[in-house]
mmCIF file with all atom_site columns, C-alpha atoms in Angstrom:
data_model
loop_
_atom_site.group_PDB
_atom_site.id
_atom_site.type_symbol
_atom_site.label_atom_id
_atom_site.label_alt_id
_atom_site.label_comp_id
_atom_site.label_asym_id
_atom_site.label_entity_id
_atom_site.label_seq_id
_atom_site.pdbx_PDB_ins_code
_atom_site.Cartn_x
_atom_site.Cartn_y
_atom_site.Cartn_z
_atom_site.occupancy
_atom_site.B_iso_or_equiv
_atom_site.pdbx_formal_charge
_atom_site.auth_seq_id
_atom_site.auth_comp_id
_atom_site.auth_asym_id
_atom_site.auth_atom_id
_atom_site.pdbx_PDB_model_num
ATOM 1   C CA . GLN K 1 1   ? 12.710  7.742   12.841  1.00 78.00 ? 17  GLN K CA 1
ATOM 2   C CA . LYS K 1 2   ? 10.142  5.401   11.096  1.00 86.00 ? 18  LYS K CA 1
ATOM 3   C CA . GLU K 1 3   ? 7.815   3.372   12.701  1.00 93.00 ? 19  GLU K CA 1
ATOM 4   C CA . VAL K 1 4   ? 8.815   1.196   10.069  1.00 96.00 ? 20  VAL K CA 1
ATOM 5   C CA . GLU K 1 5   ? 12.057  0.515   8.177   1.00 96.00 ? 21  GLU K CA 1
ATOM 6   C CA . GLN K 1 6   ? 13.092  -1.272  5.251   1.00 95.00 ? 22  GLN K CA 1
ATOM 7   C CA . ASP K 1 7   ? 16.415  -1.448  3.514   1.00 89.00 ? 23  ASP K CA 1
ATOM 8   C CA . PRO K 1 8   ? 15.624  0.435   -0.116  1.00 87.00 ? 24  PRO K CA 1
ATOM 9   C CA . GLY K 1 9   ? 18.428  -1.832  -1.807  1.00 89.00 ? 25  GLY K CA 1
ATOM 10  C CA . PRO K 1 10  ? 18.713  -2.470  -5.158  1.00 93.00 ? 26  PRO K CA 1
ATOM 11  C CA . LEU K 1 11  ? 19.549  -6.387  -3.944  1.00 96.00 ? 27  LEU K CA 1
ATOM 12  C CA . SER K 1 12  ? 20.650  -8.207  -7.129  1.00 97.00 ? 28  SER K CA 1
ATOM 13  C CA . VAL K 1 13  ? 20.627  -11.627 -6.782  1.00 97.00 ? 29  VAL K CA 1
ATOM 14  C CA . PRO K 1 14  ? 21.260  -14.426 -9.648  1.00 97.00 ? 30  PRO K CA 1
ATOM 15  C CA . GLU K 1 15  ? 18.623  -16.793 -10.348 1.00 97.00 ? 31  GLU K CA 1
ATOM 16  C CA . GLY K 1 16  ? 17.465  -19.524 -9.109  1.00 97.00 ? 32  GLY K CA 1
ATOM 17  C CA . ALA K 1 17  ? 19.060  -17.757 -5.258  1.00 97.00 ? 33  ALA K CA 1
ATOM 18  C CA . ILE K 1 18  ? 16.965  -17.895 -2.180  1.00 98.00 ? 34  ILE K CA 1
ATOM 19  C CA . VAL K 1 19  ? 16.119  -13.939 -1.028  1.00 97.00 ? 35  VAL K CA 1
ATOM 20  C CA . SER K 1 20  ? 15.936  -12.573 2.379   1.00 97.00 ? 36  SER K CA 1
ATOM 21  C CA . LEU K 1 21  ? 13.631  -9.255  2.762   1.00 98.00 ? 37  LEU K CA 1
ATOM 22  C CA . ASN K 1 22  ? 13.784  -7.834  6.237   1.00 97.00 ? 38  ASN K CA 1
ATOM 23  C CA . CYS K 1 23  ? 11.661  -5.069  7.720   1.00 97.00 ? 39  CYS K CA 1
ATOM 24  C CA . THR K 1 24  ? 11.589  -4.083  11.248  1.00 97.00 ? 40  THR K CA 1
ATOM 25  C CA . TYR K 1 25  ? 9.541   -1.827  13.462  1.00 97.00 ? 41  TYR K CA 1
ATOM 26  C CA . SER K 1 26  ? 8.984   0.367   16.490  1.00 96.00 ? 42  SER K CA 1
ATOM 27  C CA . ASN K 1 27  ? 5.240   -0.308  17.413  1.00 95.00 ? 43  ASN K CA 1
ATOM 28  C CA . SER K 1 28  ? 4.545   -3.180  19.846  1.00 94.00 ? 44  SER K CA 1
ATOM 29  C CA . ALA K 1 29  ? 0.719   -2.921  18.729  1.00 93.00 ? 45  ALA K CA 1
ATOM 30  C CA . PHE K 1 30  ? 1.404   -3.716  15.339  1.00 94.00 ? 46  PHE K CA 1
ATOM 31  C CA . GLN K 1 31  ? -0.405  -7.455  15.510  1.00 93.00 ? 47  GLN K CA 1
ATOM 32  C CA . TYR K 1 32  ? -0.997  -7.898  11.048  1.00 94.00 ? 48  TYR K CA 1
ATOM 33  C CA . PHE K 1 33  ? 1.634   -7.932  8.796   1.00 96.00 ? 49  PHE K CA 1
ATOM 34  C CA . MET K 1 34  ? 1.446   -8.256  4.758   1.00 96.00 ? 50  MET K CA 1
ATOM 35  C CA . TRP K 1 35  ? 4.356   -8.014  1.924   1.00 98.00 ? 51  TRP K CA 1
ATOM 36  C CA . TYR K 1 36  ? 3.065   -6.414  -0.954  1.00 98.00 ? 52  TYR K CA 1
ATOM 37  C CA . ARG K 1 37  ? 5.066   -6.519  -4.600  1.00 98.00 ? 53  ARG K CA 1
ATOM 38  C CA . GLN K 1 38  ? 4.831   -3.724  -7.119  1.00 98.00 ? 54  GLN K CA 1
ATOM 39  C CA . TYR K 1 39  ? 5.935   -4.019  -10.459 1.00 97.00 ? 55  TYR K CA 1
ATOM 40  C CA . SER K 1 40  ? 7.325   -1.056  -12.063 1.00 95.00 ? 56  SER K CA 1
ATOM 41  C CA . ARG K 1 41  ? 3.859   2.227   -12.831 1.00 94.00 ? 57  ARG K CA 1
ATOM 42  C CA . LYS K 1 42  ? 1.470   -0.893  -11.244 1.00 96.00 ? 58  LYS K CA 1
ATOM 43  C CA . GLY K 1 43  ? 0.012   -0.579  -8.084  1.00 97.00 ? 59  GLY K CA 1
ATOM 44  C CA . PRO K 1 44  ? 0.783   -3.422  -4.946  1.00 98.00 ? 60  PRO K CA 1
ATOM 45  C CA . GLU K 1 45  ? -0.313  -6.629  -5.175  1.00 97.00 ? 61  GLU K CA 1
ATOM 46  C CA . LEU K 1 46  ? -0.560  -8.488  -1.859  1.00 97.00 ? 62  LEU K CA 1
ATOM 47  C CA . LEU K 1 47  ? 2.004   -11.113 -1.492  1.00 97.00 ? 63  LEU K CA 1
ATOM 48  C CA . MET K 1 48  ? 1.579   -12.366 2.056   1.00 96.00 ? 64  MET K CA 1
ATOM 49  C CA . TYR K 1 49  ? -0.726  -11.784 5.161   1.00 94.00 ? 65  TYR K CA 1
ATOM 50  C CA . THR K 1 50  ? -0.310  -13.025 8.338   1.00 92.00 ? 66  THR K CA 1
ATOM 51  C CA . TYR K 1 51  ? -1.721  -11.840 11.742  1.00 89.00 ? 67  TYR K CA 1
ATOM 52  C CA . SER K 1 52  ? 0.646   -11.889 15.016  1.00 86.00 ? 68  SER K CA 1
ATOM 53  C CA . SER K 1 53  ? 3.857   -13.885 15.025  1.00 86.00 ? 69  SER K CA 1
ATOM 54  C CA . GLY K 1 54  ? 4.913   -17.101 13.706  1.00 88.00 ? 70  GLY K CA 1
ATOM 55  C CA . ASN K 1 55  ? 5.662   -18.704 9.633   1.00 92.00 ? 71  ASN K CA 1
ATOM 56  C CA . LYS K 1 56  ? 3.284   -18.600 6.598   1.00 95.00 ? 72  LYS K CA 1
ATOM 57  C CA . GLU K 1 57  ? 4.414   -20.660 3.654   1.00 96.00 ? 73  GLU K CA 1
ATOM 58  C CA . ASP K 1 58  ? 3.041   -20.150 0.297   1.00 95.00 ? 74  ASP K CA 1
ATOM 59  C CA . GLY K 1 59  ? 4.644   -21.367 -3.293  1.00 97.00 ? 75  GLY K CA 1
ATOM 60  C CA . ARG K 1 60  ? 7.844   -19.834 -3.381  1.00 97.00 ? 76  ARG K CA 1
ATOM 61  C CA . PHE K 1 61  ? 7.161   -17.444 -0.709  1.00 98.00 ? 77  PHE K CA 1
ATOM 62  C CA . THR K 1 62  ? 7.349   -17.431 3.188   1.00 97.00 ? 78  THR K CA 1
ATOM 63  C CA . ALA K 1 63  ? 6.671   -14.710 5.388   1.00 97.00 ? 79  ALA K CA 1
ATOM 64  C CA . GLN K 1 64  ? 7.913   -14.956 9.181   1.00 97.00 ? 80  GLN K CA 1
ATOM 65  C CA . VAL K 1 65  ? 6.836   -12.795 11.849  1.00 96.00 ? 81  VAL K CA 1
ATOM 66  C CA . ASP K 1 66  ? 9.169   -12.137 15.114  1.00 95.00 ? 82  ASP K CA 1
ATOM 67  C CA . LYS K 1 67  ? 7.066   -9.962  17.545  1.00 94.00 ? 83  LYS K CA 1
ATOM 68  C CA . SER K 1 68  ? 9.551   -10.096 20.521  1.00 93.00 ? 84  SER K CA 1
ATOM 69  C CA . SER K 1 69  ? 12.149  -8.686  18.010  1.00 94.00 ? 85  SER K CA 1
ATOM 70  C CA . LYS K 1 70  ? 9.888   -6.239  15.827  1.00 95.00 ? 86  LYS K CA 1
ATOM 71  C CA . TYR K 1 71  ? 11.319  -7.986  12.702  1.00 95.00 ? 87  TYR K CA 1
ATOM 72  C CA . ILE K 1 72  ? 9.430   -10.076 10.204  1.00 97.00 ? 88  ILE K CA 1
ATOM 73  C CA . SER K 1 73  ? 11.285  -11.082 6.372   1.00 97.00 ? 89  SER K CA 1
ATOM 74  C CA . LEU K 1 74  ? 10.196  -12.467 3.080   1.00 98.00 ? 90  LEU K CA 1
ATOM 75  C CA . PHE K 1 75  ? 12.100  -15.312 1.875   1.00 98.00 ? 91  PHE K CA 1
ATOM 76  C CA . ILE K 1 76  ? 11.383  -16.212 -2.104  1.00 98.00 ? 92  ILE K CA 1
ATOM 77  C CA . ARG K 1 77  ? 12.783  -19.696 -3.217  1.00 98.00 ? 93  ARG K CA 1
ATOM 78  C CA . ASP K 1 78  ? 14.324  -20.520 -6.096  1.00 98.00 ? 94  ASP K CA 1
ATOM 79  C CA . SER K 1 79  ? 13.885  -16.736 -7.361  1.00 98.00 ? 95  SER K CA 1
ATOM 80  C CA . GLN K 1 80  ? 13.342  -15.801 -11.187 1.00 97.00 ? 96  GLN K CA 1
ATOM 81  C CA . PRO K 1 81  ? 13.769  -12.911 -13.389 1.00 97.00 ? 97  PRO K CA 1
ATOM 82  C CA . SER K 1 82  ? 9.813   -11.624 -13.258 1.00 97.00 ? 98  SER K CA 1
ATOM 83  C CA . ASP K 1 83  ? 10.187  -11.746 -9.207  1.00 98.00 ? 99  ASP K CA 1
ATOM 84  C CA . SER K 1 84  ? 12.231  -8.671  -10.178 1.00 98.00 ? 100 SER K CA 1
ATOM 85  C CA . ALA K 1 85  ? 10.200  -6.088  -8.640  1.00 97.00 ? 101 ALA K CA 1
ATOM 86  C CA . THR K 1 86  ? 9.654   -3.321  -5.127  1.00 97.00 ? 102 THR K CA 1
ATOM 87  C CA . TYR K 1 87  ? 8.938   -5.168  -2.363  1.00 98.00 ? 103 TYR K CA 1
ATOM 88  C CA . LEU K 1 88  ? 6.676   -3.561  0.605   1.00 98.00 ? 104 LEU K CA 1
ATOM 89  C CA . CYS K 1 89  ? 6.462   -4.178  3.848   1.00 98.00 ? 105 CYS K CA 1
ATOM 90  C CA . ALA K 1 90  ? 3.109   -3.144  6.184   1.00 97.00 ? 106 ALA K CA 1
ATOM 91  C CA . MET K 1 91  ? 1.492   -3.732  9.288   1.00 95.00 ? 107 MET K CA 1
ATOM 92  C CA . SER K 1 92  ? -1.005  -2.519  11.403  1.00 93.00 ? 108 SER K CA 1
ATOM 93  C CA . ALA K 1 93  ? -2.418  -2.086  14.483  1.00 91.00 ? 109 ALA K CA 1
ATOM 94  C CA . GLY K 1 94  ? -5.961  -3.331  13.373  1.00 83.00 ? 110 GLY K CA 1
ATOM 95  C CA . LEU K 1 95  ? -9.592  -1.409  14.087  1.00 76.00 ? 111 LEU K CA 1
ATOM 96  C CA . THR K 1 96  ? -8.623  1.811   14.828  1.00 73.00 ? 112 THR K CA 1
ATOM 97  C CA . GLY K 1 97  ? -10.843 4.286   14.788  1.00 71.00 ? 113 GLY K CA 1
ATOM 98  C CA . GLY K 1 98  ? -13.198 3.272   11.771  1.00 72.00 ? 114 GLY K CA 1
ATOM 99  C CA . GLY K 1 99  ? -10.717 1.970   9.226   1.00 79.00 ? 115 GLY K CA 1
ATOM 100 C CA . ASN K 1 100 ? -7.280  -0.555  9.262   1.00 83.00 ? 116 ASN K CA 1
ATOM 101 C CA . LYS K 1 101 ? -4.561  1.865   8.939   1.00 91.00 ? 117 LYS K CA 1
ATOM 102 C CA . LEU K 1 102 ? -1.571  0.326   7.504   1.00 93.00 ? 118 LEU K CA 1
ATOM 103 C CA . THR K 1 103 ? 2.374   1.644   7.637   1.00 95.00 ? 119 THR K CA 1
ATOM 104 C CA . PHE K 1 104 ? 4.483   1.058   5.257   1.00 96.00 ? 120 PHE K CA 1
ATOM 105 C CA . GLY K 1 105 ? 8.220   0.627   4.950   1.00 96.00 ? 121 GLY K CA 1
ATOM 106 C CA . THR K 1 106 ? 9.710   2.304   2.122   1.00 95.00 ? 122 THR K CA 1
ATOM 107 C CA . GLY K 1 107 ? 10.280  -0.583  -0.160  1.00 96.00 ? 123 GLY K CA 1
ATOM 108 C CA . THR K 1 108 ? 13.153  -2.913  -1.495  1.00 97.00 ? 124 THR K CA 1
ATOM 109 C CA . GLN K 1 109 ? 14.143  -3.098  -4.996  1.00 96.00 ? 125 GLN K CA 1
ATOM 110 C CA . LEU K 1 110 ? 14.898  -6.612  -6.181  1.00 97.00 ? 126 LEU K CA 1
ATOM 111 C CA . LYS K 1 111 ? 16.793  -7.643  -9.302  1.00 97.00 ? 127 LYS K CA 1
ATOM 112 C CA . VAL K 1 112 ? 17.014  -11.485 -10.234 1.00 98.00 ? 128 VAL K CA 1
ATOM 113 C CA . GLU K 1 113 ? 19.652  -11.792 -13.105 1.00 96.00 ? 129 GLU K CA 1
ATOM 114 C CA . LEU K 1 114 ? 19.671  -14.002 -15.611 1.00 91.00 ? 130 LEU K CA 1
ATOM 115 C CA . ASP Z 2 1   ? -7.427  -8.955  -9.603  1.00 57.00 ? 18  ASP Z CA 1
ATOM 116 C CA . ALA Z 2 2   ? -9.426  -6.726  -7.340  1.00 66.00 ? 19  ALA Z CA 1
ATOM 117 C CA . GLY Z 2 3   ? -12.066 -4.600  -9.008  1.00 94.00 ? 20  GLY Z CA 1
ATOM 118 C CA . ILE Z 2 4   ? -10.563 -0.995  -8.895  1.00 97.00 ? 21  ILE Z CA 1
ATOM 119 C CA . THR Z 2 5   ? -10.399 1.723   -11.681 1.00 97.00 ? 22  THR Z CA 1
ATOM 120 C CA . GLN Z 2 6   ? -8.608  4.463   -10.635 1.00 98.00 ? 23  GLN Z CA 1
ATOM 121 C CA . SER Z 2 7   ? -9.352  7.556   -13.099 1.00 97.00 ? 24  SER Z CA 1
ATOM 122 C CA . PRO Z 2 8   ? -7.412  9.345   -14.491 1.00 97.00 ? 25  PRO Z CA 1
ATOM 123 C CA . ARG Z 2 9   ? -4.496  7.620   -14.858 1.00 97.00 ? 26  ARG Z CA 1
ATOM 124 C CA . HIS Z 2 10  ? -2.232  10.362  -15.392 1.00 97.00 ? 27  HIS Z CA 1
ATOM 125 C CA . LYS Z 2 11  ? -2.905  14.023  -14.694 1.00 97.00 ? 28  LYS Z CA 1
ATOM 126 C CA . VAL Z 2 12  ? -0.911  17.791  -15.175 1.00 97.00 ? 29  VAL Z CA 1
ATOM 127 C CA . THR Z 2 13  ? -2.618  20.492  -13.568 1.00 96.00 ? 30  THR Z CA 1
ATOM 128 C CA . GLU Z 2 14  ? -1.402  24.046  -12.711 1.00 96.00 ? 31  GLU Z CA 1
ATOM 129 C CA . THR Z 2 15  ? -0.762  25.316  -9.205  1.00 97.00 ? 32  THR Z CA 1
ATOM 130 C CA . GLY Z 2 16  ? -3.880  26.532  -7.456  1.00 97.00 ? 33  GLY Z CA 1
ATOM 131 C CA . THR Z 2 17  ? -6.576  24.684  -9.358  1.00 96.00 ? 34  THR Z CA 1
ATOM 132 C CA . PRO Z 2 18  ? -8.632  21.905  -7.746  1.00 96.00 ? 35  PRO Z CA 1
ATOM 133 C CA . VAL Z 2 19  ? -8.038  17.892  -9.193  1.00 97.00 ? 36  VAL Z CA 1
ATOM 134 C CA . THR Z 2 20  ? -10.567 15.187  -8.039  1.00 98.00 ? 37  THR Z CA 1
ATOM 135 C CA . LEU Z 2 21  ? -9.692  12.093  -8.466  1.00 98.00 ? 38  LEU Z CA 1
ATOM 136 C CA . ARG Z 2 22  ? -11.718 8.659   -8.982  1.00 98.00 ? 39  ARG Z CA 1
ATOM 137 C CA . CYS Z 2 23  ? -11.893 5.394   -7.191  1.00 98.00 ? 40  CYS Z CA 1
ATOM 138 C CA . HIS Z 2 24  ? -14.090 2.730   -8.146  1.00 98.00 ? 41  HIS Z CA 1
ATOM 139 C CA . GLN Z 2 25  ? -15.159 -0.535  -7.511  1.00 98.00 ? 42  GLN Z CA 1
ATOM 140 C CA . THR Z 2 26  ? -17.079 -3.033  -8.061  1.00 97.00 ? 43  THR Z CA 1
ATOM 141 C CA . GLU Z 2 27  ? -16.108 -5.416  -5.163  1.00 96.00 ? 44  GLU Z CA 1
ATOM 142 C CA . ASN Z 2 28  ? -18.814 -4.032  -2.923  1.00 96.00 ? 45  ASN Z CA 1
ATOM 143 C CA . HIS Z 2 29  ? -15.875 -3.649  -0.413  1.00 96.00 ? 46  HIS Z CA 1
ATOM 144 C CA . ARG Z 2 30  ? -17.586 -1.350  2.687   1.00 95.00 ? 47  ARG Z CA 1
ATOM 145 C CA . TYR Z 2 31  ? -13.534 -0.228  3.184   1.00 95.00 ? 48  TYR Z CA 1
ATOM 146 C CA . MET Z 2 32  ? -11.571 2.249   0.796   1.00 97.00 ? 49  MET Z CA 1
ATOM 147 C CA . TYR Z 2 33  ? -8.540  3.936   1.707   1.00 97.00 ? 50  TYR Z CA 1
ATOM 148 C CA . TRP Z 2 34  ? -6.164  6.568   -0.113  1.00 98.00 ? 51  TRP Z CA 1
ATOM 149 C CA . TYR Z 2 35  ? -2.904  6.470   0.034   1.00 98.00 ? 52  TYR Z CA 1
ATOM 150 C CA . ARG Z 2 36  ? 0.357   9.132   -1.783  1.00 98.00 ? 53  ARG Z CA 1
ATOM 151 C CA . GLN Z 2 37  ? 3.737   7.017   -2.432  1.00 97.00 ? 54  GLN Z CA 1
ATOM 152 C CA . ASP Z 2 38  ? 6.555   9.254   -2.824  1.00 96.00 ? 55  ASP Z CA 1
ATOM 153 C CA . PRO Z 2 39  ? 10.387  8.459   -3.173  1.00 90.00 ? 56  PRO Z CA 1
ATOM 154 C CA . GLY Z 2 40  ? 12.216  7.519   0.453   1.00 87.00 ? 57  GLY Z CA 1
ATOM 155 C CA . HIS Z 2 41  ? 8.126   7.446   2.288   1.00 89.00 ? 58  HIS Z CA 1
ATOM 156 C CA . GLY Z 2 42  ? 6.837   5.143   0.580   1.00 89.00 ? 59  GLY Z CA 1
ATOM 157 C CA . LEU Z 2 43  ? 3.051   4.549   0.844   1.00 96.00 ? 60  LEU Z CA 1
ATOM 158 C CA . ARG Z 2 44  ? 1.070   7.174   3.361   1.00 97.00 ? 61  ARG Z CA 1
ATOM 159 C CA . LEU Z 2 45  ? -2.377  7.257   3.959   1.00 96.00 ? 62  LEU Z CA 1
ATOM 160 C CA . ILE Z 2 46  ? -4.532  10.362  3.547   1.00 97.00 ? 63  ILE Z CA 1
ATOM 161 C CA . HIS Z 2 47  ? -8.353  9.761   4.363   1.00 97.00 ? 64  HIS Z CA 1
ATOM 162 C CA . TYR Z 2 48  ? -10.337 6.738   4.057   1.00 96.00 ? 65  TYR Z CA 1
ATOM 163 C CA . SER Z 2 49  ? -14.400 5.591   4.555   1.00 96.00 ? 66  SER Z CA 1
ATOM 164 C CA . TYR Z 2 50  ? -16.048 2.494   6.298   1.00 93.00 ? 67  TYR Z CA 1
ATOM 165 C CA . GLY Z 2 51  ? -18.960 3.193   4.473   1.00 93.00 ? 68  GLY Z CA 1
ATOM 166 C CA . VAL Z 2 52  ? -21.153 5.662   2.985   1.00 94.00 ? 69  VAL Z CA 1
ATOM 167 C CA . LYS Z 2 53  ? -20.186 8.949   3.972   1.00 91.00 ? 70  LYS Z CA 1
ATOM 168 C CA . ASP Z 2 54  ? -18.317 7.621   6.372   1.00 94.00 ? 71  ASP Z CA 1
ATOM 169 C CA . THR Z 2 55  ? -15.041 9.256   6.936   1.00 95.00 ? 72  THR Z CA 1
ATOM 170 C CA . ASP Z 2 56  ? -11.816 9.698   8.370   1.00 94.00 ? 73  ASP Z CA 1
ATOM 171 C CA . LYS Z 2 57  ? -8.211  11.091  8.349   1.00 94.00 ? 74  LYS Z CA 1
ATOM 172 C CA . GLY Z 2 58  ? -4.977  9.258   7.744   1.00 93.00 ? 75  GLY Z CA 1
ATOM 173 C CA . GLU Z 2 59  ? -1.287  10.320  8.183   1.00 92.00 ? 76  GLU Z CA 1
ATOM 174 C CA . VAL Z 2 60  ? -1.595  13.125  5.579   1.00 96.00 ? 77  VAL Z CA 1
ATOM 175 C CA . SER Z 2 61  ? -4.689  14.518  5.352   1.00 96.00 ? 78  SER Z CA 1
ATOM 176 C CA . ASP Z 2 62  ? -3.715  18.218  5.355   1.00 96.00 ? 79  ASP Z CA 1
ATOM 177 C CA . GLY Z 2 63  ? -5.006  19.552  1.821   1.00 96.00 ? 80  GLY Z CA 1
ATOM 178 C CA . TYR Z 2 64  ? -7.122  17.102  0.739   1.00 98.00 ? 81  TYR Z CA 1
ATOM 179 C CA . SER Z 2 65  ? -10.483 16.106  1.521   1.00 97.00 ? 82  SER Z CA 1
ATOM 180 C CA . VAL Z 2 66  ? -12.951 13.125  0.513   1.00 98.00 ? 83  VAL Z CA 1
ATOM 181 C CA . SER Z 2 67  ? -16.232 12.341  0.009   1.00 97.00 ? 84  SER Z CA 1
ATOM 182 C CA . ARG Z 2 68  ? -18.219 8.847   -0.536  1.00 97.00 ? 85  ARG Z CA 1
ATOM 183 C CA . SER Z 2 69  ? -22.049 9.454   -1.583  1.00 96.00 ? 86  SER Z CA 1
ATOM 184 C CA . LYS Z 2 70  ? -22.181 5.251   -2.976  1.00 96.00 ? 87  LYS Z CA 1
ATOM 185 C CA . THR Z 2 71  ? -20.554 2.288   -1.974  1.00 97.00 ? 88  THR Z CA 1
ATOM 186 C CA . GLU Z 2 72  ? -18.552 1.891   -5.066  1.00 97.00 ? 89  GLU Z CA 1
ATOM 187 C CA . ASP Z 2 73  ? -17.290 5.440   -6.143  1.00 98.00 ? 90  ASP Z CA 1
ATOM 188 C CA . PHE Z 2 74  ? -14.733 7.474   -3.255  1.00 98.00 ? 91  PHE Z CA 1
ATOM 189 C CA . LEU Z 2 75  ? -13.752 10.633  -4.331  1.00 98.00 ? 92  LEU Z CA 1
ATOM 190 C CA . LEU Z 2 76  ? -10.233 12.325  -3.275  1.00 98.00 ? 93  LEU Z CA 1
ATOM 191 C CA . THR Z 2 77  ? -10.422 16.235  -3.578  1.00 98.00 ? 94  THR Z CA 1
ATOM 192 C CA . LEU Z 2 78  ? -6.998  18.708  -3.961  1.00 97.00 ? 95  LEU Z CA 1
ATOM 193 C CA . GLU Z 2 79  ? -9.148  21.765  -3.642  1.00 93.00 ? 96  GLU Z CA 1
ATOM 194 C CA . SER Z 2 80  ? -5.812  24.211  -4.458  1.00 96.00 ? 97  SER Z CA 1
ATOM 195 C CA . ALA Z 2 81  ? -3.640  21.842  -5.333  1.00 96.00 ? 98  ALA Z CA 1
ATOM 196 C CA . THR Z 2 82  ? 0.140   22.968  -4.386  1.00 97.00 ? 99  THR Z CA 1
ATOM 197 C CA . SER Z 2 83  ? 3.611   21.313  -6.070  1.00 97.00 ? 100 SER Z CA 1
ATOM 198 C CA . SER Z 2 84  ? 4.082   19.301  -2.956  1.00 97.00 ? 101 SER Z CA 1
ATOM 199 C CA . GLN Z 2 85  ? 0.904   17.145  -3.575  1.00 98.00 ? 102 GLN Z CA 1
ATOM 200 C CA . THR Z 2 86  ? 2.912   15.928  -6.972  1.00 98.00 ? 103 THR Z CA 1
ATOM 201 C CA . SER Z 2 87  ? 3.001   12.237  -6.351  1.00 98.00 ? 104 SER Z CA 1
ATOM 202 C CA . VAL Z 2 88  ? 1.702   8.856   -7.139  1.00 98.00 ? 105 VAL Z CA 1
ATOM 203 C CA . TYR Z 2 89  ? -1.949  8.226   -5.683  1.00 98.00 ? 106 TYR Z CA 1
ATOM 204 C CA . PHE Z 2 90  ? -3.365  4.614   -4.870  1.00 98.00 ? 107 PHE Z CA 1
ATOM 205 C CA . CYS Z 2 91  ? -7.044  3.844   -3.744  1.00 98.00 ? 108 CYS Z CA 1
ATOM 206 C CA . ALA Z 2 92  ? -7.055  0.621   -1.829  1.00 97.00 ? 109 ALA Z CA 1
ATOM 207 C CA . ILE Z 2 93  ? -9.983  -1.757  -0.884  1.00 96.00 ? 110 ILE Z CA 1
ATOM 208 C CA . SER Z 2 94  ? -11.267 -4.368  1.941   1.00 94.00 ? 111 SER Z CA 1
ATOM 209 C CA . GLY Z 2 95  ? -13.937 -5.828  2.547   1.00 92.00 ? 112 GLY Z CA 1
ATOM 210 C CA . THR Z 2 96  ? -13.837 -5.901  6.619   1.00 89.00 ? 113 THR Z CA 1
ATOM 211 C CA . ALA Z 2 97  ? -11.724 -4.309  8.259   1.00 85.00 ? 114 ALA Z CA 1
ATOM 212 C CA . ASP Z 2 98  ? -9.152  -7.122  8.948   1.00 84.00 ? 115 ASP Z CA 1
ATOM 213 C CA . GLN Z 2 99  ? -8.960  -8.411  5.547   1.00 89.00 ? 116 GLN Z CA 1
ATOM 214 C CA . PRO Z 2 100 ? -5.900  -6.961  3.039   1.00 92.00 ? 117 PRO Z CA 1
ATOM 215 C CA . GLN Z 2 101 ? -6.822  -3.894  1.849   1.00 95.00 ? 118 GLN Z CA 1
ATOM 216 C CA . HIS Z 2 102 ? -6.032  -4.803  -2.693  1.00 96.00 ? 119 HIS Z CA 1
ATOM 217 C CA . PHE Z 2 103 ? -4.327  -1.685  -4.761  1.00 97.00 ? 120 PHE Z CA 1
ATOM 218 C CA . GLY Z 2 104 ? -5.319  0.186   -8.042  1.00 97.00 ? 121 GLY Z CA 1
ATOM 219 C CA . ASP Z 2 105 ? -3.146  0.898   -10.114 1.00 96.00 ? 122 ASP Z CA 1
ATOM 220 C CA . GLY Z 2 106 ? -2.215  4.316   -9.234  1.00 97.00 ? 123 GLY Z CA 1
ATOM 221 C CA . THR Z 2 107 ? -2.863  8.064   -10.474 1.00 98.00 ? 124 THR Z CA 1
ATOM 222 C CA . ARG Z 2 108 ? 0.505   9.747   -11.500 1.00 98.00 ? 125 ARG Z CA 1
ATOM 223 C CA . LEU Z 2 109 ? -0.568  13.683  -10.465 1.00 98.00 ? 126 LEU Z CA 1
ATOM 224 C CA . SER Z 2 110 ? 1.992   16.718  -11.345 1.00 98.00 ? 127 SER Z CA 1
ATOM 225 C CA . ILE Z 2 111 ? 1.182   19.793  -10.118 1.00 97.00 ? 128 ILE Z CA 1
ATOM 226 C CA . LEU Z 2 112 ? 3.324   22.511  -11.894 1.00 95.00 ? 129 LEU Z CA 1
#
């Protein structure tokens, strides 16, 4: 079983819909949580970065972390065709050894249709 | 965009040949990371560096070596490439250990 589980999709929604993307994890040591967006043939682009539990909002994006359930979510409001991409969750326990080692989900492919 | 340049962007080579990928950053960040991305596996850490000449192994380090002789450059070497190392390789950087990592646009490597 993988440390981080993420539904690969694809997820198809109409323009303007609210999108919910989720990841579950098994390692209780994780305390940093990230969401990245990746367009085809490009590198992951950081969307949200949170520490510990709680909510964080940035424009149309809201990230939620529930450490008691080992569950994180990303909500996208008023979705646009330009949001069509693969969304990756990532998490880490912080500084271990010499660096901050991220563990990624496999990504959820999202398509927002006109 | 974080100032990260990966080279080459694409490479096709044969099994058994040595391959070196380069990550160059203009941010003067201390931490640099190499990941590979494969279908069904997501991104997995190969090696990372926490300073000049300071490197350590990640989750999938077998068959790879790294070097960092300058802050701005982090090299990933496949000493004798195998077909299982066909992948997309990403470099990431961060200023401190608890800052988020920012990624380059990757190198697509095919080993025939």
